[in-house]
Amino acid sequence: MNKSEPTTIVIFGASGDLTRRKLIPALFEVSLEGLLAKGTRIVGFARREKSHEQFRVEIEEALVEFARSKPNAGSDELKVFSSSCYYQTGNYDNGKSFHDLKELLERLDKENGVSPDKGNRLFYLATPPNVFSGIVGMLGQTGHIVDPNSDDRWTRVIIEKPFGRDLETACTLNKSLSAILDERQIYRIDHYLGKETVQNIMAFRFGNSIFEPLWDRRYVSHVHITVAEAVCVEGRGSYYDNSGALRDMVQNHMLQLLALVAMEPPASFAPNAVRDEKVKLLSAIPPIGAGDINECSIRGQYAAGTIDGKLVPDYLRENGVQPNSVTETFVALKLHVDNWRWAGIPFYLRTGKALAERLTEVNIEFRQPPLALFSHMQNGKSGGRGRMKPNMLSLRVQPNEGIRLSIGMKVPGQKMVLEPQDMEFCYEDVFDVESAGAYERLILDAILGDTTLFIRQDEVEAAWKLVNGVLCGWASEEVPHIHLYRAGTWGPYAADEFIKNDIRNSKAL
Ligand code: BG6
């Protein structure tokens, strides 16, 4: 990896969970690996009064609990890292707080021997979304943002999801950001893009020659993308109840997975070349309209059950959730990509909380051979209508990251009996190094100025256009059509039926 330039990283929302669990541990790991330039400083900004010392103590505690390399409390590595961290108390709508912050940053530059007009700044907005525009506005007003064309120094702003809660609010947010920042300075983060195995989707498709020729409507019969979580709302009930699975997972992570699986090969691996292809792909998906909402979507909500031997209450009894909430904790969608490559091929997306297991997987099912030569001779593991199971390629994003190809094999013996077998590649068995966490990769990319794995404005808007269709369809129902499922299962029975029937019908065509 390239080494970064000295930078001051300011985290807004420094007292929050994301900072403690993900951002500080990610920065610690990249600094341990020597990937942060000497002189890099981290400044936490939040409302709570706190001294630099108190902040450092909290940082060390968070690292002991959450850092990937499991440092010991009081170890030198923790001390060295925390000594590069500072804290600024402030309000997000108060000009004075931002002036105080500026003074602190300039003082740190001076101590580091960086001349006043040379300091690089990475601002990380790990706050609730309602203050995103306000913070960026304040940064603009108080002179924190430098000219995007400057050769001497740079300002970049990382923004966490959610980017709006529908198309309109996403456009409003984008407008208010672009009034202050150039698109080149905005890094909208989707942590799924920082996962090794998500990046491997592109490597797999475009770095090998054997699969890409099969990657289209002639050979693929349908694609499933599953992001199953065994966790519930984990103390985020009030956020989640206002969001739901569609906004929380589909608008961002799942549509990004879909875009990477289905997009055309980019002309190069340059940031805009990749992002152009993702936008083209998302724009080729016709939004689900109110007329076909029930044929193309199923939503569910979990009821009490057991996961890993632990009792889980009804979603409606979680803290922060409205007692009569109709927010979906599960969603299954059927989408189409109306382009030359994919016309007519269904893409099924499925995600939910409180499911049986944590599993993120892309399954590409291939068409059956044109002639069923061995249909009367298979080993009981049928693919329906007396045929072998179709070939399936599974890209496993998490856990047990890897790739599996299921093919029909002859069982040894006199008879021509076939049975499906898996060819498997498992990351853990092959590579001896632990993958860097998603935030490690992405924060480092932001410091290096590489926007490839960040979401561009038009990508966010294209994804919202799709999601808006579903939201409008659901809103048009007189009585919300929501299926309950028991926590610890694979979601509503209706979702399985819906997908199975749909596949059966499309094969019958
Ligand atoms: C977040 C969602 O973006 O992604 C959470 O807000 C979800 O609700 C999480 O649990 C899943 O991420 P991962 O990396 O654990 O699959």
PDB file of C-alpha atoms in Angstrom, residues 11-21 23-24 43-50 54-55 58-59 62 87-90 92 124 126-128:
ATOM      1  CA  ILE A  11     -13.855  13.100  13.701  1.00  0.00           C
ATOM      2  CA  PHE A  12     -17.199  14.799  14.301  1.00  0.00           C
ATOM      3  CA  GLY A  13     -19.289  12.605  16.557  1.00  0.00           C
ATOM      4  CA  ALA A  14     -16.236  11.548  18.550  1.00  0.00           C
ATOM      5  CA  SER A  15     -18.298  10.290  21.494  1.00  0.00           C
ATOM      6  CA  GLY A  16     -20.374   7.961  19.337  1.00  0.00           C
ATOM      7  CA  ASP A  17     -20.374   4.223  18.879  1.00  0.00           C
ATOM      8  CA  LEU A  18     -19.034   4.278  15.331  1.00  0.00           C
ATOM      9  CA  THR A  19     -15.957   6.191  16.459  1.00  0.00           C
ATOM     10  CA  ARG A  20     -15.253   3.833  19.351  1.00  0.00           C
ATOM     11  CA  ARG A  21     -16.003   0.558  17.586  1.00  0.00           C
ATOM     12  CA  LEU A  23     -12.980   4.451  13.314  1.00  0.00           C
ATOM     13  CA  ILE A  24     -10.448   4.623  16.126  1.00  0.00           C
ATOM     14  CA  VAL A  43      -8.862  15.233  16.701  1.00  0.00           C
ATOM     15  CA  GLY A  44     -12.182  14.193  18.195  1.00  0.00           C
ATOM     16  CA  PHE A  45     -14.945  16.809  18.109  1.00  0.00           C
ATOM     17  CA  ALA A  46     -18.181  16.369  20.052  1.00  0.00           C
ATOM     18  CA  ARG A  47     -20.568  18.182  22.366  1.00  0.00           C
ATOM     19  CA  ARG A  48     -19.449  16.589  25.631  1.00  0.00           C
ATOM     20  CA  GLU A  49     -16.883  18.492  27.721  1.00  0.00           C
ATOM     21  CA  LYS A  50     -13.697  16.459  27.835  1.00  0.00           C
ATOM     22  CA  GLN A  54      -9.856  11.951  29.104  1.00  0.00           C
ATOM     23  CA  PHE A  55     -10.269  11.398  25.381  1.00  0.00           C
ATOM     24  CA  GLU A  58     -11.380   6.481  26.285  1.00  0.00           C
ATOM     25  CA  ILE A  59      -9.457   5.744  23.105  1.00  0.00           C
ATOM     26  CA  ALA A  62     -11.952   1.332  23.002  1.00  0.00           C
ATOM     27  CA  TYR A  87     -10.160  16.569  21.685  1.00  0.00           C
ATOM     28  CA  GLN A  88     -12.223  19.662  20.960  1.00  0.00           C
ATOM     29  CA  THR A  89     -15.526  20.287  22.713  1.00  0.00           C
ATOM     30  CA  GLY A  90     -18.015  22.069  20.506  1.00  0.00           C
ATOM     31  CA  TYR A  92     -22.173  21.610  15.504  1.00  0.00           C
ATOM     32  CA  TYR A 124     -15.052  12.524   9.162  1.00  0.00           C
ATOM     33  CA  ALA A 126     -19.667  10.242  12.123  1.00  0.00           C
ATOM     34  CA  THR A 127     -22.710  12.122  13.400  1.00  0.00           C
ATOM     35  CA  PRO A 128     -26.444  11.714  12.963  1.00  0.00           C
TER      36      PRO A 128
END
